[in-house]
PDB file of C-alpha atoms in Angstrom:
ATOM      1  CA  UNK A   1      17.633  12.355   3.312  1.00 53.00           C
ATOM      2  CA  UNK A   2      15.509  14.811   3.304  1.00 80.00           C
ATOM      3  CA  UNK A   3      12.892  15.999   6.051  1.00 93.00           C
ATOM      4  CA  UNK A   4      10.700  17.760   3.475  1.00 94.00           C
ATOM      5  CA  UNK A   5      10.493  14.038   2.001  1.00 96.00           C
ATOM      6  CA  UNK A   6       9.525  12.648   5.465  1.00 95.00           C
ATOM      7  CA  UNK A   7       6.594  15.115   6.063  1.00 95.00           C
ATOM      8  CA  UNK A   8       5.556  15.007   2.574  1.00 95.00           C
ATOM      9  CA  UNK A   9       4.513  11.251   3.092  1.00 94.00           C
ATOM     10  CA  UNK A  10       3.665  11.521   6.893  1.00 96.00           C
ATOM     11  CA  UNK A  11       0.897  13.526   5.835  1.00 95.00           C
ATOM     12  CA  UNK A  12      -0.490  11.302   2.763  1.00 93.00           C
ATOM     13  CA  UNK A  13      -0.382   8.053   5.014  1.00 94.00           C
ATOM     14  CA  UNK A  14      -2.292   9.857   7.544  1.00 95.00           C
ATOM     15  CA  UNK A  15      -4.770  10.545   5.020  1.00 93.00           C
ATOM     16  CA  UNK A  16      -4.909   7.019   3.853  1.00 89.00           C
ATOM     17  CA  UNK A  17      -4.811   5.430   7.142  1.00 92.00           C
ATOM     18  CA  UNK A  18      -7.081   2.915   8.317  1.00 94.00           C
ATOM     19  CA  UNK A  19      -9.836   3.894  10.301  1.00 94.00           C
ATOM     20  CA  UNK A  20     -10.448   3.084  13.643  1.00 93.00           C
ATOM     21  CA  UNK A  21     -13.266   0.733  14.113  1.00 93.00           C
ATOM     22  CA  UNK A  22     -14.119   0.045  10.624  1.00 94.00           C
ATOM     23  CA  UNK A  23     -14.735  -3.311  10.245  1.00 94.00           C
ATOM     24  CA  UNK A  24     -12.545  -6.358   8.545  1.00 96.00           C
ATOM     25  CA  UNK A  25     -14.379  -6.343   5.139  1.00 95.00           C
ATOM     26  CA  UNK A  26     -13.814  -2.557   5.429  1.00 95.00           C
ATOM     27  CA  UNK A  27     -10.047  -2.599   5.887  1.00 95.00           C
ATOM     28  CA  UNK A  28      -9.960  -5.020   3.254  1.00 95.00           C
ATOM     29  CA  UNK A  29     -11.461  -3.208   0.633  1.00 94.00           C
ATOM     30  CA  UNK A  30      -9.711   0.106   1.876  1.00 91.00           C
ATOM     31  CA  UNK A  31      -6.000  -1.678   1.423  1.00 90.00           C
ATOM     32  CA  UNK A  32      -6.451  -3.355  -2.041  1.00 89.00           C
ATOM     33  CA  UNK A  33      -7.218   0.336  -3.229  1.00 86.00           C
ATOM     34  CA  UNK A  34      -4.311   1.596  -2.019  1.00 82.00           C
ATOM     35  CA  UNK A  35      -1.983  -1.369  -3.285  1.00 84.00           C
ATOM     36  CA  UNK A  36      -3.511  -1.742  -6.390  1.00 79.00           C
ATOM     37  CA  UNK A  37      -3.019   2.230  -7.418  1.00 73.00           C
ATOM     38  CA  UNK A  38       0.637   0.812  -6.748  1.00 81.00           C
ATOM     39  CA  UNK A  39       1.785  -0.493 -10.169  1.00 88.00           C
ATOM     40  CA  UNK A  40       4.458  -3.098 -10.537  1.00 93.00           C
ATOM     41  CA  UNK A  41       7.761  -1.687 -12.521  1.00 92.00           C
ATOM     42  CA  UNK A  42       7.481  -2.508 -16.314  1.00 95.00           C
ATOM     43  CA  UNK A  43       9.964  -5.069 -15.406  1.00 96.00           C
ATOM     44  CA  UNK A  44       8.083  -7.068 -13.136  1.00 97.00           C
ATOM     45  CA  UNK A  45       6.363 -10.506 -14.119  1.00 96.00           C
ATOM     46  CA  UNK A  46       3.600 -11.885 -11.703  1.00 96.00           C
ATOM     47  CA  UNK A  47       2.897 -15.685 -11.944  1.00 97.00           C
ATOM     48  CA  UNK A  48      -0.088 -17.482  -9.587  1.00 98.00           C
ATOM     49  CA  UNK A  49       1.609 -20.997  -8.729  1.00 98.00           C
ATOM     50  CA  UNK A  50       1.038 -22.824  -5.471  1.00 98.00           C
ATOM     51  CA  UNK A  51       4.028 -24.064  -2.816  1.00 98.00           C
ATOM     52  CA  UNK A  52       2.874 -26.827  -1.311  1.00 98.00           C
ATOM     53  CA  UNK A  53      -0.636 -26.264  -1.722  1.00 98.00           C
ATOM     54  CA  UNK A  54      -0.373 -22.825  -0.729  1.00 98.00           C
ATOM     55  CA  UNK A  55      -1.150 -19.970  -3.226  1.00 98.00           C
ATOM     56  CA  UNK A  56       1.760 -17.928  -4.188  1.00 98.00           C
ATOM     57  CA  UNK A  57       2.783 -14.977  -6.461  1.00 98.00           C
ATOM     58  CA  UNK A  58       5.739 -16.297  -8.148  1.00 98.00           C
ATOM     59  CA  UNK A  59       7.955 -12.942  -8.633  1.00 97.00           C
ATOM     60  CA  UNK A  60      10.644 -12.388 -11.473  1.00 96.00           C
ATOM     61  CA  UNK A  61      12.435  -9.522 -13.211  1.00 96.00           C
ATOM     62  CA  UNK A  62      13.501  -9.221 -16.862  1.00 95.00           C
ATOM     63  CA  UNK A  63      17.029  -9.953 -16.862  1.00 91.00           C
ATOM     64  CA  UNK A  64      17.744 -11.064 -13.719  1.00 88.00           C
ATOM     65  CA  UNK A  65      18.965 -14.744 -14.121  1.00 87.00           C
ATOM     66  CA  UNK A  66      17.789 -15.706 -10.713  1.00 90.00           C
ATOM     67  CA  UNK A  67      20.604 -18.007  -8.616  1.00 89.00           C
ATOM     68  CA  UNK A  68      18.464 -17.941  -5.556  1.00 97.00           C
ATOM     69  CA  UNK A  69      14.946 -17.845  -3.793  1.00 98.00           C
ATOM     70  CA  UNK A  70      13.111 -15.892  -1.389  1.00 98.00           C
ATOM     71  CA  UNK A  71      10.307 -16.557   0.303  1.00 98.00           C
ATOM     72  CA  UNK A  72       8.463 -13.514   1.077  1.00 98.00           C
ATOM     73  CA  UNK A  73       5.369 -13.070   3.950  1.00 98.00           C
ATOM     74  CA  UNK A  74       3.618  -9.960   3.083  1.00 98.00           C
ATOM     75  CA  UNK A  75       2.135  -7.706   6.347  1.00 98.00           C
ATOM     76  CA  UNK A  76      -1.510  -7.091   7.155  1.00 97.00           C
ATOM     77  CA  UNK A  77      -1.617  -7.900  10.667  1.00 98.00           C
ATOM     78  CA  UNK A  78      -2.411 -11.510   9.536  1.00 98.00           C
ATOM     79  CA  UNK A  79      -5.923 -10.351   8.846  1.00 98.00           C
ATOM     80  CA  UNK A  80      -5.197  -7.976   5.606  1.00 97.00           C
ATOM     81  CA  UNK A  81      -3.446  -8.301   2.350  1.00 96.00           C
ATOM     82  CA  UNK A  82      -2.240 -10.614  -0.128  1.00 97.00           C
ATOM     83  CA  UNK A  83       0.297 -11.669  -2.037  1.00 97.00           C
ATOM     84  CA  UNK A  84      -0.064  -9.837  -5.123  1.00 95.00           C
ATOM     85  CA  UNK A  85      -0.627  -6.237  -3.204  1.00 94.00           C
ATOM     86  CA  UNK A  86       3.261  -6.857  -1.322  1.00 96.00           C
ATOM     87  CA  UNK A  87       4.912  -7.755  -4.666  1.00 96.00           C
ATOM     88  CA  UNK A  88       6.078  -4.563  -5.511  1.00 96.00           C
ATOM     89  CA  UNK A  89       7.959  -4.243  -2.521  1.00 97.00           C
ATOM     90  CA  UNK A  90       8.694  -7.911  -2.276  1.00 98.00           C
ATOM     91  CA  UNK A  91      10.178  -7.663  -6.225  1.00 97.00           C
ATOM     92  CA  UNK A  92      12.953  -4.835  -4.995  1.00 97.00           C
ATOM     93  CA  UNK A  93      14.143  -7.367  -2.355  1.00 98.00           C
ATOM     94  CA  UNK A  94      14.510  -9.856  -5.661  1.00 97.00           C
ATOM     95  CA  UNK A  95      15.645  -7.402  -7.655  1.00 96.00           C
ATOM     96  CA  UNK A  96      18.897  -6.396  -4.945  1.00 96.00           C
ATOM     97  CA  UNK A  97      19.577 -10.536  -4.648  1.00 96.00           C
ATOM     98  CA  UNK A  98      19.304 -11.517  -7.983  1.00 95.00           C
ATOM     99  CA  UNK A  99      16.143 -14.497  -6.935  1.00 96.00           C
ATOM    100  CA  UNK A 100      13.058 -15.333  -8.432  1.00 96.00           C
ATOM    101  CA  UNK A 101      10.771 -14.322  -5.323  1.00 98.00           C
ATOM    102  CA  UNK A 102       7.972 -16.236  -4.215  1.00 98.00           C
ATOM    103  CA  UNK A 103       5.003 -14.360  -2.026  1.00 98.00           C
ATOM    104  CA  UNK A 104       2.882 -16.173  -0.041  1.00 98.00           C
ATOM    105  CA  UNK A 105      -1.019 -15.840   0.663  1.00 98.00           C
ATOM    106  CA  UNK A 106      -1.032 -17.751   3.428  1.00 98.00           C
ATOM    107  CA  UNK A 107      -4.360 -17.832   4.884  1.00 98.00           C
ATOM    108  CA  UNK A 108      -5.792 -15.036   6.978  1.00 98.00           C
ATOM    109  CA  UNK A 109      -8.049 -14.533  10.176  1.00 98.00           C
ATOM    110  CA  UNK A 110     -10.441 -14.475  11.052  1.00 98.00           C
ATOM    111  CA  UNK A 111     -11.547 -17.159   8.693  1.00 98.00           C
ATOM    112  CA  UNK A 112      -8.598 -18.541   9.257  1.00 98.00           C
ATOM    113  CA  UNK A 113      -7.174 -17.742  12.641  1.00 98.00           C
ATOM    114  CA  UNK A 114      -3.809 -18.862  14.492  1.00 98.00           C
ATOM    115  CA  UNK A 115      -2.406 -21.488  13.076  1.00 98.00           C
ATOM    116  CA  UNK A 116      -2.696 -21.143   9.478  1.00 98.00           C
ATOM    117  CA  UNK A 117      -0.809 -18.566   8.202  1.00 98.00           C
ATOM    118  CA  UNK A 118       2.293 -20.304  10.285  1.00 98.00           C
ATOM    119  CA  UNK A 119       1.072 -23.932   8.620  1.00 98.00           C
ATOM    120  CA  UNK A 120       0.895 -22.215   5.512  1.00 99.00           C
ATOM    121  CA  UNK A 121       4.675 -20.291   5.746  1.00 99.00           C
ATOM    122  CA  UNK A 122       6.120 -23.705   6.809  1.00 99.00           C
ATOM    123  CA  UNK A 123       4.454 -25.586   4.402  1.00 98.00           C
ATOM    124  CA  UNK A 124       5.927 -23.404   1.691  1.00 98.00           C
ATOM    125  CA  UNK A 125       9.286 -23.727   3.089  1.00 99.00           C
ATOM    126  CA  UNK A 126       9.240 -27.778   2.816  1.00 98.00           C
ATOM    127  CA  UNK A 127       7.833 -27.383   0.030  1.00 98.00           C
ATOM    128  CA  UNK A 128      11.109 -25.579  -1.733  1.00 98.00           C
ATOM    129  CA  UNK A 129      13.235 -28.128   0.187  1.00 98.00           C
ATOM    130  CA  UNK A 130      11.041 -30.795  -1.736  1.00 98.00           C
ATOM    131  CA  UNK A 131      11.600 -29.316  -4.974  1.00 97.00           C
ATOM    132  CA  UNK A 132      15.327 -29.171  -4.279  1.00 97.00           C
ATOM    133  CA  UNK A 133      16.453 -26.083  -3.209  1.00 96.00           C
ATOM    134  CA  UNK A 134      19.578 -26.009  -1.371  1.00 97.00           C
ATOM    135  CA  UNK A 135      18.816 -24.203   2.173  1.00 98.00           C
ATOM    136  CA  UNK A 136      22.098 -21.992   1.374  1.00 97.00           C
ATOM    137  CA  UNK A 137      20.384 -20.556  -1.370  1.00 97.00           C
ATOM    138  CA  UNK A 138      17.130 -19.125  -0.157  1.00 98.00           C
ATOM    139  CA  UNK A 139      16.182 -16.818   2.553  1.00 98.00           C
ATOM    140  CA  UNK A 140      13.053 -15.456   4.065  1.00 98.00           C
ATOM    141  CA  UNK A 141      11.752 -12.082   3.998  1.00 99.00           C
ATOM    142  CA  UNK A 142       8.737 -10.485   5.120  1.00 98.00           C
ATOM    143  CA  UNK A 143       7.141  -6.542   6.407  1.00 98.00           C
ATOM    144  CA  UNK A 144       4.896  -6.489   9.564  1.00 98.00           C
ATOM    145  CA  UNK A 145       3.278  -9.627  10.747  1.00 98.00           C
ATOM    146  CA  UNK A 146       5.182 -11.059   7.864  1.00 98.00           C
ATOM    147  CA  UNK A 147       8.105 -10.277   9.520  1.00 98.00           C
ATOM    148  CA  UNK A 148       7.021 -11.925  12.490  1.00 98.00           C
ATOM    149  CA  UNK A 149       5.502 -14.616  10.294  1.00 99.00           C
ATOM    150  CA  UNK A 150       9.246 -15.074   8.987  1.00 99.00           C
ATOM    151  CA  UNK A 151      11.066 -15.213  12.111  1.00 99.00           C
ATOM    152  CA  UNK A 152       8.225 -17.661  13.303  1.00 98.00           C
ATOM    153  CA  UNK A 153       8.451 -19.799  10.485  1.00 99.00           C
ATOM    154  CA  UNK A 154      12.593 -19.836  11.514  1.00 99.00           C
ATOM    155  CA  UNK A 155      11.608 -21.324  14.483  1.00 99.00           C
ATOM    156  CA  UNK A 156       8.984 -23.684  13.608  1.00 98.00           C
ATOM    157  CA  UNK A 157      11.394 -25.349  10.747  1.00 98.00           C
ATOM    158  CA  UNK A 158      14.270 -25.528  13.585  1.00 98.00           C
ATOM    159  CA  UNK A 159      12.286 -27.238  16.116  1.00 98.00           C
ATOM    160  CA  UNK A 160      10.704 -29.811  13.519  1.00 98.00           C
ATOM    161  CA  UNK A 161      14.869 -30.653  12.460  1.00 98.00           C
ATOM    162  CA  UNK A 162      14.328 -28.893   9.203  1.00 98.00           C
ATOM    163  CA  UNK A 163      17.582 -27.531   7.406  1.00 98.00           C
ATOM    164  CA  UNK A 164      17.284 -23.658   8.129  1.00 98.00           C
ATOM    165  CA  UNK A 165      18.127 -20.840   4.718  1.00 98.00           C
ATOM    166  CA  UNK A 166      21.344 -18.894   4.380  1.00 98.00           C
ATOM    167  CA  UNK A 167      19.665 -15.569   6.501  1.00 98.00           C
ATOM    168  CA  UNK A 168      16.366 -14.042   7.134  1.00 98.00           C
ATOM    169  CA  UNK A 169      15.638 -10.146   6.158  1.00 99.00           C
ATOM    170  CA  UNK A 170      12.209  -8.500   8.538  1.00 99.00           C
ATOM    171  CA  UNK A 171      10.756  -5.147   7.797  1.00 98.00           C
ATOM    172  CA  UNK A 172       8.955  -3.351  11.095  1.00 98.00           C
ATOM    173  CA  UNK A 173       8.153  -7.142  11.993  1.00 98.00           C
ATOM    174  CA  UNK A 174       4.864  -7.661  13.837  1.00 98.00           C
ATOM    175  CA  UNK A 175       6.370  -9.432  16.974  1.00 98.00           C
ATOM    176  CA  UNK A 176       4.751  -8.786  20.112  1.00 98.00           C
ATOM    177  CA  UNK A 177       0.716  -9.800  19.650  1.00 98.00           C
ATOM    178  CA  UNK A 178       0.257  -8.512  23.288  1.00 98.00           C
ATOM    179  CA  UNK A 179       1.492  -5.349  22.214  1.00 98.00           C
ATOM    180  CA  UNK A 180       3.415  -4.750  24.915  1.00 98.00           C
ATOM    181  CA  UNK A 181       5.908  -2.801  23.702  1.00 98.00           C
ATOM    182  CA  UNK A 182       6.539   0.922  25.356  1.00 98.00           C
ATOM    183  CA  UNK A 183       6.625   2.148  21.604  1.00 98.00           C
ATOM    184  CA  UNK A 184       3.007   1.139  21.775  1.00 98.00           C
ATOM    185  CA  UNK A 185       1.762   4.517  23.536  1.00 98.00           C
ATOM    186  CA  UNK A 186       5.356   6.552  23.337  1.00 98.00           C
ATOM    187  CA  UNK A 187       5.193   6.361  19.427  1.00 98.00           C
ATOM    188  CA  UNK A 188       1.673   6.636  19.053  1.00 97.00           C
ATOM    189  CA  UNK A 189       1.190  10.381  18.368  1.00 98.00           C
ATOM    190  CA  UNK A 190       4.260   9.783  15.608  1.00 98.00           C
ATOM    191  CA  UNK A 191       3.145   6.620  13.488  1.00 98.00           C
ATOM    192  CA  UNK A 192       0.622   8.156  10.843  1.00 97.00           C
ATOM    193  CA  UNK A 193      -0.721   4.416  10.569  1.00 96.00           C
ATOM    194  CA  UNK A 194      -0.868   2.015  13.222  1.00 97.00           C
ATOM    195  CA  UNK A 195      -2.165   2.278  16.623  1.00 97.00           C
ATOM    196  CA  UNK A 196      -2.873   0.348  19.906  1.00 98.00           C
ATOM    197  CA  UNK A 197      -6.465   0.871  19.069  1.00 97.00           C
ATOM    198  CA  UNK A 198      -6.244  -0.366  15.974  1.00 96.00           C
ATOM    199  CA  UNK A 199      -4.224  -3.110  16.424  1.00 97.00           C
ATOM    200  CA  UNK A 200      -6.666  -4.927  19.315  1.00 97.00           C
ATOM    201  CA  UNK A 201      -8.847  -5.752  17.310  1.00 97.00           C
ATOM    202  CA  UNK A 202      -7.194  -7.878  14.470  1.00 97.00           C
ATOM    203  CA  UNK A 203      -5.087  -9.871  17.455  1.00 98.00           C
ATOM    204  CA  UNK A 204      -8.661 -10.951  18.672  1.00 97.00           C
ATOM    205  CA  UNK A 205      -9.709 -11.967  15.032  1.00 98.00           C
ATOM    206  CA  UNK A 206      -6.004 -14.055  14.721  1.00 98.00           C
ATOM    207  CA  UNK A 207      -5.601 -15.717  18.098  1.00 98.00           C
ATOM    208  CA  UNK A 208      -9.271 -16.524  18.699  1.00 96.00           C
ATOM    209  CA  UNK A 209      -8.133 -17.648  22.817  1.00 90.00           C
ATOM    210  CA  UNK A 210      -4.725 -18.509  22.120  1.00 97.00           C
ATOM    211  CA  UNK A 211      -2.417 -16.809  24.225  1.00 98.00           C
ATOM    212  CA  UNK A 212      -0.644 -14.189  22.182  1.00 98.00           C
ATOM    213  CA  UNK A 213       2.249 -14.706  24.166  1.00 98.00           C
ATOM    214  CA  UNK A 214       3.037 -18.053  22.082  1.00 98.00           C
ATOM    215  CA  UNK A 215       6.210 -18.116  20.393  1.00 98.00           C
ATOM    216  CA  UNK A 216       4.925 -18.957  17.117  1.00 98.00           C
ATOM    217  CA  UNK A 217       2.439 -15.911  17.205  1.00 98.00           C
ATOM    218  CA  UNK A 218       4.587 -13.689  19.086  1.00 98.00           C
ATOM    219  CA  UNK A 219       8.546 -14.031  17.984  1.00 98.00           C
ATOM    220  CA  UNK A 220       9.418 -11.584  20.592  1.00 98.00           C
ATOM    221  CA  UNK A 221       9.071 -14.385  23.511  1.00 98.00           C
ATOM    222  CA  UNK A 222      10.275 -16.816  21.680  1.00 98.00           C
ATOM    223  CA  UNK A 223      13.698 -19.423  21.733  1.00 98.00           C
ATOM    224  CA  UNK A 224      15.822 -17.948  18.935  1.00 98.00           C
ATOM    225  CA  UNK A 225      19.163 -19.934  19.381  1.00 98.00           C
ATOM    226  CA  UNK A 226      20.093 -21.478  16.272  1.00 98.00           C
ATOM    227  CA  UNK A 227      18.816 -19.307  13.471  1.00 98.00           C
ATOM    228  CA  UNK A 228      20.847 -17.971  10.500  1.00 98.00           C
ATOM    229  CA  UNK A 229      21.924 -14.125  10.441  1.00 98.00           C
ATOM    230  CA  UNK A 230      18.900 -11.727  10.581  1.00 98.00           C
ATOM    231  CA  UNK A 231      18.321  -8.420   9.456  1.00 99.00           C
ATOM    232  CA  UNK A 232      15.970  -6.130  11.301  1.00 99.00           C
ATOM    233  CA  UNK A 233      14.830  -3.458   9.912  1.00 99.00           C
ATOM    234  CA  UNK A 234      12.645  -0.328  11.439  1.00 98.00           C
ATOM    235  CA  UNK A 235      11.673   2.919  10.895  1.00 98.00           C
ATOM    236  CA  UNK A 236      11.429   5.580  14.602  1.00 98.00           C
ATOM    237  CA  UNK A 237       8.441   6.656  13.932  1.00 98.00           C
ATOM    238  CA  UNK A 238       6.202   3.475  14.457  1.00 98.00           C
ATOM    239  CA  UNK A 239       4.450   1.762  16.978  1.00 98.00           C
ATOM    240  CA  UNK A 240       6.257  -1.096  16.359  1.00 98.00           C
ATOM    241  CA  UNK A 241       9.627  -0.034  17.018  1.00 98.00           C
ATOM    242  CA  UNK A 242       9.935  -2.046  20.188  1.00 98.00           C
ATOM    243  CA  UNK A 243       9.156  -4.878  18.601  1.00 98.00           C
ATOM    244  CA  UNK A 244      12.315  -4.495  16.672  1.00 98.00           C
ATOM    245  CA  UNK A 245      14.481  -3.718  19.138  1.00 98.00           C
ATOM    246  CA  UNK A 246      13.134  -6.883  21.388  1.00 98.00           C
ATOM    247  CA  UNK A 247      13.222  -9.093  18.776  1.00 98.00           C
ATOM    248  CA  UNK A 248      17.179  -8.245  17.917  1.00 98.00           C
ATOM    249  CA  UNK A 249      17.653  -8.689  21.772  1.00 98.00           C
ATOM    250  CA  UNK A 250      16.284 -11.405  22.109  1.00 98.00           C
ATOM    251  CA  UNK A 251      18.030 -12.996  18.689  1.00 98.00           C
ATOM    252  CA  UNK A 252      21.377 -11.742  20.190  1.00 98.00           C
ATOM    253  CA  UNK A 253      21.026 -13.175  23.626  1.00 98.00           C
ATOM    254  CA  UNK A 254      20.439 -16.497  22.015  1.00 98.00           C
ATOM    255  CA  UNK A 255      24.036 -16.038  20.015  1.00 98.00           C
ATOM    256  CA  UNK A 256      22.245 -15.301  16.589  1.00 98.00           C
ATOM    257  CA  UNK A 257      24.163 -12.781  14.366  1.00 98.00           C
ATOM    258  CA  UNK A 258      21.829  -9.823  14.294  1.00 98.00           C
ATOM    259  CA  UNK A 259      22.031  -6.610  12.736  1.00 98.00           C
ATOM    260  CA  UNK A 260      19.318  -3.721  14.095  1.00 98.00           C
ATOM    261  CA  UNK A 261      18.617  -1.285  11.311  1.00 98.00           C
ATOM    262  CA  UNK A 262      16.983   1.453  12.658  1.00 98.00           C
ATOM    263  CA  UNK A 263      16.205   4.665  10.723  1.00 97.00           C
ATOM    264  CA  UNK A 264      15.015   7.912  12.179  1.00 97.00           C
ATOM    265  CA  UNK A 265      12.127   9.619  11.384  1.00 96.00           C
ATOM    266  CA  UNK A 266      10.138   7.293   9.224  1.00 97.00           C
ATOM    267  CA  UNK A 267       7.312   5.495   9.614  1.00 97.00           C
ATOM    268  CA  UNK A 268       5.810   1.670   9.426  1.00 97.00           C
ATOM    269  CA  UNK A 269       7.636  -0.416   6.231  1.00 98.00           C
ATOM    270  CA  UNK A 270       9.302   2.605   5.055  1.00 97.00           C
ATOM    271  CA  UNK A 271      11.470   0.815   2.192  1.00 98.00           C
ATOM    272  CA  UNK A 272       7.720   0.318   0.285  1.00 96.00           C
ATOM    273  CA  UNK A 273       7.851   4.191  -0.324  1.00 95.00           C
ATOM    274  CA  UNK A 274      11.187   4.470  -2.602  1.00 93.00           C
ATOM    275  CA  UNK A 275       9.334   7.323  -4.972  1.00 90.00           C
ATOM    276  CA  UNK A 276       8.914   9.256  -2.191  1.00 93.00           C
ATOM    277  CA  UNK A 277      11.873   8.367   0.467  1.00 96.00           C
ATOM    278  CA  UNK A 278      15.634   8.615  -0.009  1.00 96.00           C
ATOM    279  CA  UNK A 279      16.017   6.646   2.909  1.00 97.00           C
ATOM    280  CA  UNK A 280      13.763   3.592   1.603  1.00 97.00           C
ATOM    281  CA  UNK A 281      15.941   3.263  -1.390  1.00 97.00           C
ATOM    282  CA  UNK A 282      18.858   3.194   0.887  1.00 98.00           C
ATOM    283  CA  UNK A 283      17.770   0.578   3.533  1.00 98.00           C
ATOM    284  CA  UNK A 284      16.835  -1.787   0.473  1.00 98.00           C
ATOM    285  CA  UNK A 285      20.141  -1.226  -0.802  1.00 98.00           C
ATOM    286  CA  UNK A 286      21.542  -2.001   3.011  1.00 98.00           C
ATOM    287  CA  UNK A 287      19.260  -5.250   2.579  1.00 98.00           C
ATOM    288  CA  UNK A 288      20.041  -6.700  -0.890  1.00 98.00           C
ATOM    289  CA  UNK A 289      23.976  -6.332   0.095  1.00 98.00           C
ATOM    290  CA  UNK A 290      23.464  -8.444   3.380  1.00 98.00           C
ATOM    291  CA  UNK A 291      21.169 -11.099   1.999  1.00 98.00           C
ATOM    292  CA  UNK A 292      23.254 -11.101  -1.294  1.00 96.00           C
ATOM    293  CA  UNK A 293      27.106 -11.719   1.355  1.00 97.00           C
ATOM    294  CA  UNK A 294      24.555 -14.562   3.263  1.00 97.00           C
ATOM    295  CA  UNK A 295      23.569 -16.388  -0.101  1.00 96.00           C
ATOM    296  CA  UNK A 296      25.631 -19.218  -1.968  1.00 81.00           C
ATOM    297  CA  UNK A 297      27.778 -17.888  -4.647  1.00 73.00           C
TER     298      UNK A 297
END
């Protein structure tokens, strides 16, 4: 793993990085450029479909007989993004479980502020139990506030009675909406991408008075008892770290089997840069191999 690797893409994310008071529309425009000079492997087939009314990028891979589903929340701070622009990254979590994937645009803020991208994730959740999915054969993924959109949706399905998946798989998860993490300001001069200043913002746009403390906007706080395995995922070099950590304490005071992945020296949702980063390739690897012991032969 290779430190010349690490610097190599500190310094093109810090080129590419959003700036710091540009508007929504702005950030936007400057993060579809960036996915879309992304292309999807050869091997990749993109379908639009809906899940119970929601839009959805339905996600397969040639030759991969898919046994099993995931339900993938892509990151954006629950302002940014889409479905489409996280299916490359979504795809390689497929592509290590052997399931069809299925990415969510759930609705964003500030059009759409708190609640509607957690009535959207839940909706698509019912929505596979509907269509007869066993719970022991799909799990939930997600990367930044669709991390904490997954662990969120977790909770929402418990406390409505729903039948929870096999395991849940989070990528630097978005988790504290008061950002009050330490890694906020420690890790600030380190994380080429995010920042407390430009994180402020976008929590305005998605909890429009709410108090960001709720559980279902902020996992962190929340009652975890009861949910399947999780896998946590983060890189040392983000602003988010703490987030990570608190999230995998608070799962494990609550008796959920928890496994905190951290890996040194890399920045915000790491495993999307596997051209560039050994250690991306290897924490997918670590991924598919714990959601794939979780899942229903």
């Amino acid at each position: 793993m290779s430190t010349e690797q690490q610097n190599t893409l500190d310094a093109i994310l810090r080129r590419s990085a959003l700036p710091v008071g540009s508007d929504v529309g702005e950030q936007r425009r400057l993060l579809r450029e960036l996915t879309s000079a992304q292309p999807l492997p050869p091997d990749v087939t993109l379908t639009s479909t809906t899940l119970g009314g929601v839009p959805v990028a339905a996600i397969t891979i040639d030759g991969v007989e898919p046994r099993h589903v995931v339900l993938y929340f892509h990151g954006g701070v629950y302002v940014l993004g889409d479905a489409a622009g996280a299916a490359g990254l979504a795809s390689e979590v497929g592509r290590r479980t052997g399931a069809k994937v299925y990415s969510v645009d759930y609705r964003l803020a500030p059009e759409h502020p708190y609640p509607a991208a957690v009535d959207d994730a839940l909706a698509t959740y019912e929505a596979l139990l509907k269509d007869g999915f066993a719970p022991a054969d799909i799990v939930l993924a997600g990367e930044s506030a669709g991390g904490g959109l997954a662990i969120a949706t977790l909770v929402n399905a418990r406390d409505r009675g729903l039948p929870l998946p096999a395991a849940a798989y989070v990528m630097s998860p978005y988790a504290d909406l008061t950002l009050a993490g330490a890694s906020i300001d420690t890790k600030r001069a380190a994380d080429p991408l995010l920042s407390r200043e430009l994180l402020e913002p976008r929590v305005t746009d998605y909890t429009v008075g709410q108090d960001p403390a709720l559980a279902l906007i902020s996992p962190v706080f929340a009652d975890l008892s009861g949910l399947p395995p999780l896998l946590i995922q983060v890189g040392s070099h983000e602003v988010l770290l703490d987030d990570a950590v608190r999230l995998a304490q608070q799962a494990a005071g609550a008796d959920v089997s928890v496994t905190l992945d951290v890996t040194p020296g890399v920045p915000h949702v790491f495993q999307a840069y596997g051209a560039l980063l050994d250690e991306a390739t290897a924490a997918l690897n670590r991924a598919g191999q714990f959601l794939t012991a979780r899942l229903r032969a």
